[in-house]
Amino acid sequence: MNLSDSRTAGQPLARLSAAEAVFNALRTDIESGKLEVGAKLSAEAALAQQYGVSRSVVREALRSCNALGLTMTKTGRGTFVVANRVAKDLVLGQYSALDLTEARPHIEVPAAGLAAERRTPEELDGLRDIVAAMAAEDDPEAWVALDSSFHAGIARASHNKVFENVVSDIRDALAHQSEMLNMVADRQHASDHEHQRILAAIESGNAAEASSAMREHLHAVGVALDSILSQ
């Protein structure tokens, strides 16, 4: 299966589509039993050659397999199949999806409200730049980095050091979650619109609307996670 041969409207397959295709192929092989529990996956370089993609695309796909609890990557040993069904919770670096789902509304909703009241002109410009860059970004890895920067920027603009430090602490987990949701649940476009609404409320200085927009964004993320875990 060589994904580099695929074309959409005469153009090379987008990187996200390539990573999604590799992920879907691996997931199908694992859930069907073609790759049995305990099996060791081929090395990144071999998988890249097999699918006709770059090693970075393979790494994105493997991170999602790991997050779903289907595989585990052991440093120096490789990636192994550890389950043939999606886990009841997702591992996202240091934290789980459940950890984030439970905690984020208590941190980021009030932070968004405070940001609407307290953001400086410079902080607002920074958030505008991030949202504009996200809307134009077609590289999934770059988009994920911008996504975590947006949420961190709102926490900074709240001028509450607790919110700022907590969001900074969970930033890597947020990036893992965004990457996985974009690949498995196709969340990127919806997230762009939700971020634009959050930005508009912060821009207008409407604390209640900023909190509401952030709450709805986090709810949509939770729904997407639930849909993955219930498969």
XYZ file of N, CA and C in Angstrom:
693
model
N 0.853 -1.197 0.000
C 0.000 0.000 0.000
C 0.881 1.236 0.000
N 0.901 1.961 -1.104
C 1.740 3.142 -1.214
C 0.847 4.369 -1.302
N 0.818 5.156 -0.223
C -0.106 6.284 -0.167
C 0.346 7.448 -1.008
N 1.623 7.473 -1.375
C 2.115 8.596 -2.162
C 1.544 8.592 -3.562
N 0.927 7.489 -3.971
C 0.325 7.423 -5.290
C -1.061 8.048 -5.321
N -1.626 8.328 -4.138
C -2.975 8.895 -4.081
C -2.947 10.351 -4.499
N -4.054 10.794 -5.091
C -4.173 12.178 -5.532
C -5.584 12.663 -5.236
N -5.673 13.970 -4.930
C -6.969 14.600 -4.765
C -7.006 15.816 -5.672
N -7.932 15.816 -6.634
C -8.060 16.906 -7.604
C -6.728 17.196 -8.268
N -5.980 16.158 -8.536
C -4.717 16.314 -9.246
C -3.556 16.717 -8.390
N -3.797 16.836 -7.064
C -2.746 17.276 -6.156
C -2.274 16.113 -5.287
N -1.016 16.172 -4.778
C -0.535 15.119 -3.871
C -1.421 15.039 -2.638
N -1.500 13.869 -2.065
C -2.297 13.660 -0.865
C -1.815 14.577 0.248
N -2.738 15.266 0.909
C -2.379 16.160 2.001
C -1.738 15.365 3.121
N -0.857 16.058 3.884
C -0.135 15.345 4.925
C -1.080 14.762 5.964
N -2.106 15.551 6.348
C -3.045 15.047 7.345
C -3.755 13.816 6.811
N -4.165 13.854 5.538
C -4.838 12.706 4.951
C -3.912 11.500 4.919
N -2.633 11.736 4.640
C -1.672 10.632 4.615
C -1.517 10.018 5.999
N -1.373 10.867 7.019
C -1.245 10.355 8.382
C -2.518 9.632 8.799
N -3.665 10.197 8.412
C -4.936 9.560 8.737
C -5.056 8.210 8.035
N -4.591 8.138 6.789
C -4.670 6.879 6.045
C -3.771 5.811 6.672
N -2.570 6.211 7.087
C -1.668 5.259 7.746
C -2.284 4.800 9.060
N -2.801 5.753 9.833
C -3.444 5.412 11.095
C -4.604 4.435 10.878
N -5.460 4.746 9.900
C -6.615 3.882 9.643
C -6.186 2.480 9.210
N -5.123 2.399 8.410
C -4.630 1.089 7.962
C -4.109 0.283 9.141
N -3.338 0.932 10.014
C -2.801 0.243 11.187
C -3.927 -0.171 12.133
N -4.866 0.745 12.351
C -5.977 0.437 13.256
C -6.808 -0.735 12.733
N -7.057 -0.753 11.433
C -7.813 -1.852 10.836
C -7.091 -3.178 11.013
N -5.780 -3.169 10.776
C -4.997 -4.398 10.925
C -4.989 -4.892 12.367
N -4.960 -3.947 13.315
C -4.940 -4.329 14.735
C -6.303 -4.845 15.170
N -7.357 -4.118 14.835
C -8.688 -4.512 15.297
C -9.197 -5.774 14.604
N -8.701 -6.046 13.396
C -9.111 -7.257 12.681
C -8.327 -8.487 13.125
N -7.228 -8.255 13.851
C -6.384 -9.358 14.294
C -5.252 -9.679 13.346
N -5.167 -8.958 12.231
C -4.054 -9.183 11.314
C -2.735 -8.890 12.015
N -2.749 -7.834 12.830
C -1.632 -7.560 13.734
C -2.112 -7.951 15.125
N -1.598 -9.050 15.656
C -2.090 -9.576 16.919
C -1.505 -8.842 18.110
N -2.218 -8.923 19.234
C -1.707 -8.356 20.483
C -0.369 -9.008 20.795
N 0.621 -8.185 21.096
C 1.971 -8.668 21.349
C 2.886 -8.509 20.157
N 2.312 -8.291 18.972
C 3.131 -8.154 17.767
C 3.902 -6.846 17.788
N 5.092 -6.888 17.245
C 5.915 -5.689 17.119
C 5.727 -5.111 15.725
N 5.425 -3.813 15.660
C 5.265 -3.155 14.371
C 6.630 -2.969 13.711
N 6.621 -2.865 12.408
C 7.853 -2.581 11.681
C 8.409 -1.236 12.127
N 9.691 -1.039 11.936
C 10.320 0.221 12.315
C 9.738 1.375 11.504
N 9.879 2.601 12.019
C 9.339 3.778 11.347
C 9.791 3.860 9.894
N 11.081 3.627 9.665
C 11.606 3.736 8.303
C 10.953 2.715 7.374
N 10.731 1.505 7.880
C 10.113 0.457 7.067
C 8.648 0.789 6.794
N 7.934 1.315 7.803
C 6.543 1.697 7.610
C 6.432 2.860 6.620
N 7.372 3.796 6.724
C 7.364 4.922 5.790
C 7.543 4.442 4.361
N 8.446 3.480 4.179
C 8.665 2.924 2.840
C 7.444 2.125 2.385
N 6.856 1.368 3.297
C 5.690 0.553 2.959
C 4.516 1.402 2.471
N 4.277 2.529 3.158
C 3.136 3.366 2.814
C 3.488 4.510 1.870
N 4.766 4.679 1.586
C 5.175 5.738 0.666
C 5.006 7.131 1.224
N 5.278 7.276 2.531
C 5.142 8.569 3.189
C 6.426 8.867 3.964
N 6.489 10.050 4.575
C 7.661 10.401 5.371
C 7.582 9.755 6.756
N 8.720 9.708 7.427
C 8.747 9.146 8.782
C 7.935 10.010 9.745
N 7.881 11.331 9.507
C 7.095 12.200 10.395
C 5.604 11.874 10.289
N 5.139 11.508 9.093
C 3.740 11.099 8.921
C 3.476 9.809 9.697
N 4.411 8.877 9.612
C 4.280 7.615 10.347
C 4.235 7.890 11.854
N 5.084 8.809 12.324
C 5.102 9.125 13.759
C 3.763 9.692 14.218
N 3.140 10.548 13.386
C 1.825 11.086 13.736
C 0.802 9.959 13.888
N 0.828 9.029 12.933
C -0.113 7.907 12.983
C 0.123 7.038 14.210
N 1.389 6.785 14.526
C 1.716 5.952 15.685
C 1.326 6.632 16.992
N 1.472 7.957 17.070
C 1.067 8.668 18.289
C -0.426 8.494 18.537
N -1.226 8.507 17.460
C -2.665 8.316 17.627
C -2.989 6.882 18.036
N -2.267 5.911 17.466
C -2.457 4.511 17.894
C -2.117 4.355 19.367
N -1.048 5.009 19.796
C -0.661 4.962 21.210
C -1.727 5.619 22.087
N -2.223 6.787 21.643
C -3.213 7.523 22.430
C -4.497 6.723 22.593
N -4.859 5.948 21.575
C -6.071 5.134 21.646
C -5.871 3.869 22.466
N -4.642 3.627 22.902
C -4.371 2.446 23.714
C -4.211 1.173 22.910
N -4.057 1.305 21.583
C -3.883 0.125 20.734
C -2.429 -0.335 20.710
N -1.509 0.608 20.817
C -0.085 0.277 20.773
C 0.654 0.989 21.893
N 1.870 0.542 22.127
C 2.750 1.190 23.089
C 4.147 1.238 22.484
N 4.736 2.415 22.502
C 6.096 2.570 21.984
C 7.075 2.547 23.149
N 8.023 1.627 23.085
C 9.024 1.480 24.138
C 10.362 1.960 23.596
N 10.924 2.945 24.267
C 12.165 3.545 23.808
C 13.248 2.500 23.600
N 13.818 2.507 22.413
C 14.903 1.591 22.091
C 14.454 0.204 21.681
N 13.153 -0.083 21.820
C 12.652 -1.419 21.496
C 11.653 -1.429 20.348
N 10.908 -0.327 20.161
C 9.951 -0.260 19.080
C 8.524 -0.119 19.586
N 7.563 -0.293 18.673
C 6.148 -0.141 18.988
C 5.455 -1.503 18.939
N 4.682 -1.803 19.976
C 4.036 -3.109 20.106
C 2.519 -2.943 20.204
N 1.788 -3.910 19.662
C 0.339 -3.943 19.800
C 0.016 -4.427 21.207
N -0.785 -3.648 21.942
C -1.107 -4.017 23.326
C -2.606 -4.263 23.522
N -3.442 -3.930 22.528
C -4.880 -4.173 22.622
C -5.474 -4.143 21.221
N -6.607 -4.823 21.055
C -7.260 -4.798 19.749
C -8.558 -3.996 19.777
N -8.765 -3.249 20.875
C -9.912 -2.342 20.989
C -9.439 -1.037 21.612
N -10.149 0.054 21.262
C -9.813 1.356 21.828
C -9.964 1.314 23.343
N -9.039 1.951 24.048
C -9.069 1.968 25.509
C -10.262 2.774 26.023
N -10.640 2.536 27.275
C -11.740 3.284 27.885
C -11.337 4.714 28.199
N -10.059 4.974 28.252
C -9.538 6.328 28.405
C -8.312 6.438 27.524
N -7.961 7.652 27.140
C -6.858 7.863 26.218
C -5.651 8.426 26.953
N -4.483 7.942 26.600
C -3.241 8.416 27.203
C -2.712 9.564 26.361
N -2.550 10.734 26.987
C -2.113 11.928 26.267
C -0.893 12.500 26.965
N 0.227 11.812 26.823
C 1.433 12.244 27.512
C 1.308 11.974 28.996
N 1.471 13.017 29.795
C 1.464 12.873 31.255
C 0.051 12.689 31.819
N -0.958 13.100 31.048
C -2.334 13.061 31.540
C -3.209 12.220 30.611
N -4.424 11.926 31.073
C -5.370 11.185 30.243
C -6.427 12.135 29.702
N -7.188 11.654 28.721
C -8.280 12.460 28.175
C -9.298 12.791 29.261
N -9.579 11.827 30.145
C -10.529 12.067 31.235
C -10.013 13.154 32.172
N -8.712 13.117 32.478
C -8.115 14.164 33.311
C -8.401 15.547 32.716
N -8.137 15.672 31.411
C -8.310 16.960 30.743
C -9.779 17.369 30.683
N -10.648 16.413 30.350
C -12.075 16.714 30.229
C -12.656 17.204 31.546
N -12.216 16.606 32.648
C -12.722 17.008 33.961
C -12.157 18.355 34.403
N -10.891 18.616 34.090
C -10.219 19.795 34.634
C -10.376 21.059 33.796
N -10.362 20.919 32.477
C -10.297 22.107 31.630
C -11.441 23.101 31.822
N -12.692 22.657 31.972
C -13.759 23.650 32.158
C -13.581 24.516 33.402
N -12.929 23.983 34.430
C -12.732 24.732 35.667
C -11.567 25.710 35.557
N -10.769 25.570 34.505
C -9.586 26.410 34.317
C -9.782 27.371 33.146
N -10.122 26.828 31.998
C -10.114 27.633 30.776
C -11.382 28.457 30.577
N -12.514 28.035 31.144
C -13.732 28.848 31.028
C -13.586 30.157 31.808
N -13.230 30.126 33.095
C -13.033 31.404 33.795
C -11.850 32.199 33.248
N -10.813 31.501 32.764
C -9.666 32.208 32.192
C -10.083 33.017 30.970
N -10.956 32.449 30.137
C -11.431 33.168 28.952
C -12.226 34.412 29.359
N -13.061 34.276 30.396
C -13.820 35.424 30.877
C -12.914 36.532 31.392
N -11.904 36.166 32.153
C -10.968 37.165 32.668
C -10.149 37.789 31.545
N -9.798 36.976 30.543
C -9.029 37.498 29.402
C -9.814 38.573 28.667
N -11.133 38.398 28.560
C -11.963 39.400 27.901
C -11.905 40.736 28.647
N -11.754 40.677 29.966
C -11.744 41.889 30.787
C -10.345 42.483 30.945
N -9.310 41.634 30.869
C -7.984 42.082 31.277
C -6.937 42.116 30.165
N -7.228 41.539 28.992
C -6.198 41.430 27.956
C -5.675 42.809 27.540
N -4.369 42.845 27.306
C -3.745 44.057 26.808
C -3.876 44.109 25.287
N -3.663 45.266 24.679
C -3.688 45.333 23.216
C -2.684 44.380 22.572
N -1.525 44.233 23.191
C -0.494 43.337 22.652
C -0.938 41.876 22.739
N -1.550 41.507 23.852
C -2.042 40.133 24.007
C -3.154 39.834 23.010
N -4.028 40.806 22.798
C -5.109 40.626 21.830
C -4.549 40.465 20.428
N -3.557 41.272 20.081
C -2.916 41.144 18.763
C -2.301 39.757 18.594
N -1.696 39.254 19.667
C -1.092 37.929 19.605
C -2.126 36.845 19.348
N -3.278 36.938 20.021
C -4.345 35.959 19.816
C -4.912 36.059 18.404
N -5.057 37.282 17.896
C -5.530 37.461 16.515
C -4.577 36.796 15.525
N -3.294 37.011 15.732
C -2.288 36.445 14.823
C -2.352 34.912 14.829
N -2.522 34.338 16.018
C -2.577 32.876 16.129
C -3.796 32.323 15.396
N -4.964 32.928 15.623
C -6.194 32.440 14.986
C -6.107 32.575 13.468
N -5.545 33.677 12.991
C -5.390 33.863 11.547
C -4.439 32.821 10.965
N -3.358 32.554 11.680
C -2.381 31.560 11.211
C -2.991 30.162 11.193
N -3.814 29.842 12.184
C -4.451 28.522 12.243
C -5.387 28.315 11.050
N -6.146 29.354 10.705
C -7.102 29.240 9.604
C -6.398 29.000 8.274
N -5.155 29.474 8.159
C -4.417 29.338 6.908
C -3.462 28.147 6.908
N -3.337 27.457 8.048
C -2.320 26.405 8.198
C -2.826 25.059 7.695
N -2.051 24.431 6.794
C -2.430 23.105 6.308
C -1.480 22.011 6.782
N -0.479 22.385 7.564
C 0.408 21.393 8.163
C -0.139 21.048 9.538
N -0.575 19.807 9.756
C -1.234 19.462 11.023
C -0.373 19.660 12.247
N 0.930 19.389 12.127
C 1.815 19.549 13.278
C 1.935 21.015 13.667
N 2.044 21.896 12.662
C 2.117 23.335 12.929
C 0.810 23.841 13.505
N -0.325 23.312 12.993
C -1.629 23.736 13.511
C -1.769 23.360 14.979
N -1.345 22.169 15.344
C -1.441 21.717 16.730
C -0.618 22.622 17.646
N 0.564 23.028 17.189
C 1.392 23.935 17.984
C 0.694 25.277 18.178
N 0.049 25.774 17.128
C -0.696 27.030 17.229
C -1.891 26.883 18.170
N -2.541 25.741 18.119
C -3.697 25.478 18.975
C -3.309 25.587 20.448
N -2.232 24.926 20.821
C -1.813 24.990 22.224
C -1.346 26.403 22.583
N -0.763 27.128 21.618
C -0.360 28.517 21.863
C -1.568 29.415 22.109
N -2.660 29.150 21.396
C -3.884 29.931 21.570
C -4.436 29.767 22.979
N -4.528 28.530 23.438
C -5.067 28.293 24.778
C -4.124 28.842 25.858
N -2.825 28.715 25.622
C -1.865 29.277 26.574
C -1.937 30.800 26.576
N -2.155 31.381 25.398
C -2.247 32.836 25.286
C -3.451 33.394 26.022
N -4.559 32.674 25.974
C -5.750 33.107 26.720
C -5.480 33.051 28.221
N -4.839 31.989 28.665
C -4.518 31.871 30.093
C -3.605 33.011 30.545
N -2.616 33.378 29.701
C -1.741 34.503 30.042
C -2.529 35.808 30.098
N -3.448 35.964 29.135
C -4.231 37.205 29.062
C -5.216 37.331 30.216
N -5.472 36.237 30.935
C -6.349 36.310 32.107
C -5.663 37.035 33.255
N -4.332 37.112 33.203
C -3.517 37.729 34.251
C -3.763 37.058 35.604
N -4.021 35.774 35.542
C -4.119 34.946 36.744
C -3.013 33.900 36.632
N -2.029 33.974 37.503
C -0.857 33.105 37.380
C -1.198 31.632 37.568
N -2.217 31.335 38.378
C -2.611 29.939 38.558
C -3.105 29.365 37.240
N -4.030 30.074 36.577
C -4.540 29.602 35.289
C -3.407 29.493 34.267
N -2.549 30.493 34.240
C -1.436 30.488 33.284
C -0.524 29.287 33.515
N -0.177 29.019 34.766
C 0.743 27.920 35.064
C 0.110 26.551 34.812
N -1.179 26.414 35.135
C -1.838 25.128 34.918
C -1.932 24.819 33.425
N -2.348 25.786 32.625
C -2.439 25.556 31.178
C -1.062 25.278 30.593
N -0.045 25.942 31.089
C 1.317 25.658 30.636
C 1.711 24.219 30.960
N 1.287 23.751 32.141
C 1.630 22.394 32.571
C 0.956 21.329 31.711
N -0.280 21.603 31.251
C -1.007 20.597 30.467
C -0.833 20.805 28.960
N 0.036 21.723 28.576
C 0.149 22.100 27.161
C 0.524 20.922 26.262
N 1.465 20.097 26.697
C 1.861 18.938 25.884
C 0.697 17.964 25.721
N -0.056 17.748 26.787
C -1.213 16.849 26.706
C -2.264 17.413 25.763
N -2.465 18.733 25.798
C -3.422 19.365 24.889
C -3.000 19.159 23.433
N -1.696 19.257 23.183
C -1.200 19.062 21.823
C -1.444 17.629 21.358
N -1.166 16.652 22.220
C -1.425 15.248 21.877
C -2.910 15.028 21.586
N -3.766 15.650 22.401
C -5.204 15.470 22.228
C -5.666 16.088 20.911
N -5.202 17.296 20.613
C -5.599 17.957 19.369
C -5.161 17.162 18.149
N -3.930 16.682 18.190
C -3.409 15.899 17.066
C -4.262 14.658 16.832
N -4.600 13.961 17.918
C -5.383 12.741 17.799
C -6.808 13.044 17.321
N -7.431 14.094 17.860
C -8.796 14.432 17.466
C -8.872 14.867 16.006
N -7.865 15.596 15.550
C -7.853 16.017 14.151
C -7.767 14.814 13.224
N -6.981 13.818 13.629
C -6.782 12.652 12.784
C -7.968 11.693 12.838
N -8.505 11.469 14.036
C -9.541 10.455 14.211
C -10.936 11.038 14.035
N -11.154 12.268 14.497
C -12.497 12.856 14.482
C -12.614 14.069 13.567
N -11.539 14.428 12.850
C -11.571 15.528 11.874
C -12.064 16.822 12.515
N -11.404 17.232 13.617
C -11.866 18.363 14.412
C -11.287 19.715 13.982
N -10.289 19.735 13.115
C -9.537 20.968 12.883
C -10.425 22.112 12.394
N -11.245 21.874 11.388
C -12.071 22.944 10.821
C -13.057 23.471 11.855
N -13.697 22.575 12.588
C -14.652 23.000 13.619
C -13.950 23.799 14.708
N -12.750 23.370 15.085
C -11.999 24.088 16.113
C -11.655 25.502 15.669
N -11.318 25.666 14.394
C -11.020 27.004 13.879
C -12.205 27.945 14.110
N -13.411 27.494 13.796
C -14.607 28.320 13.974
C -14.857 28.610 15.457
N -14.660 27.601 16.296
C -14.874 27.790 17.729
C -13.861 28.775 18.306
N -12.620 28.692 17.857
C -11.588 29.631 18.311
C -11.913 31.055 17.862
N -12.450 31.193 16.653
C -12.803 32.528 16.164
C -13.888 33.160 17.029
N -14.827 32.346 17.492
C -15.886 32.869 18.361
C -15.313 33.277 19.722
N -14.406 32.463 20.256
C -13.761 32.812 21.532
C -13.003 34.124 21.379
N -12.241 34.251 20.295
C -11.462 35.471 20.046
C -12.372 36.687 19.936
N -13.476 36.554 19.201
C -14.391 37.691 19.019
C -14.932 38.181 20.356
N -15.243 37.253 21.258
C -15.765 37.633 22.572
C -14.691 38.315 23.410
N -13.473 37.803 23.358
C -12.368 38.434 24.087
C -12.087 39.818 23.510
N -12.154 39.914 22.193
C -11.916 41.184 21.508
C -12.944 42.242 21.916
N -14.202 41.808 22.065
C -15.270 42.752 22.421
C -15.309 43.070 23.908
N -14.534 42.330 24.694
C -14.528 42.560 26.134
C -15.705 41.960 26.849
N -16.393 41.011 26.195
C -17.586 40.388 26.770
C -17.183 39.127 27.529
N -17.055 39.238 28.838
C -16.578 38.122 29.655
C -17.534 36.944 29.628
N -18.847 37.229 29.716
C -19.825 36.140 29.725
C -19.809 35.379 28.409
N -19.707 36.093 27.299
C -19.682 35.443 25.996
C -18.374 34.671 25.790
N -17.266 35.212 26.262
C -15.979 34.515 26.139
C -16.017 33.208 26.923
N -16.559 33.253 28.139
C -16.669 32.034 28.939
C -17.589 31.028 28.265
N -18.713 31.517 27.723
C -19.669 30.641 27.053
C -19.047 29.996 25.813
N -18.309 30.780 25.035
C -17.682 30.260 23.819
C -16.634 29.203 24.156
N -15.877 29.443 25.217
C -14.876 28.454 25.626
C -15.573 27.198 26.148
N -16.641 27.365 26.897
C -17.379 26.211 27.425
C -17.915 25.351 26.278
N -18.464 25.980 25.254
C -19.003 25.234 24.115
C -17.893 24.544 23.330
N -16.751 25.188 23.215
C -15.606 24.565 22.544
C -15.162 23.305 23.285
N -15.033 23.421 24.596
C -14.595 22.275 25.387
C -15.649 21.166 25.377
N -16.918 21.547 25.329
C -17.987 20.540 25.233
C -17.878 19.789 23.913
N -17.628 20.510 22.817
C -17.490 19.869 21.508
C -16.300 18.915 21.487
N -15.221 19.305 22.122
C -14.056 18.423 22.238
C -14.439 17.159 23.009
N -15.174 17.326 24.106
C -15.601 16.183 24.905
C -16.507 15.239 24.136
N -17.404 15.792 23.326
C -18.297 14.962 22.501
C -17.485 14.153 21.505
N -16.495 14.797 20.897
C -15.633 14.082 19.937
C -14.873 12.951 20.619
N -14.378 13.208 21.815
C -13.672 12.164 22.566
C -14.602 11.009 22.908
N -15.816 11.332 23.334
C -16.787 10.290 23.675
C -17.099 9.426 22.463
N -17.189 10.047 21.283
C -17.500 9.290 20.072
C -16.386 8.306 19.738
N -15.148 8.694 20.041
C -14.006 7.806 19.787
C -14.010 6.649 20.782
N -14.234 6.967 22.051
C -14.178 5.950 23.094
C -15.346 4.964 23.021
N -16.446 5.375 22.387
C -17.611 4.492 22.302
C -17.602 3.619 21.067
N -16.569 3.766 20.221
C -16.494 2.963 19.001
C -16.178 1.517 19.312
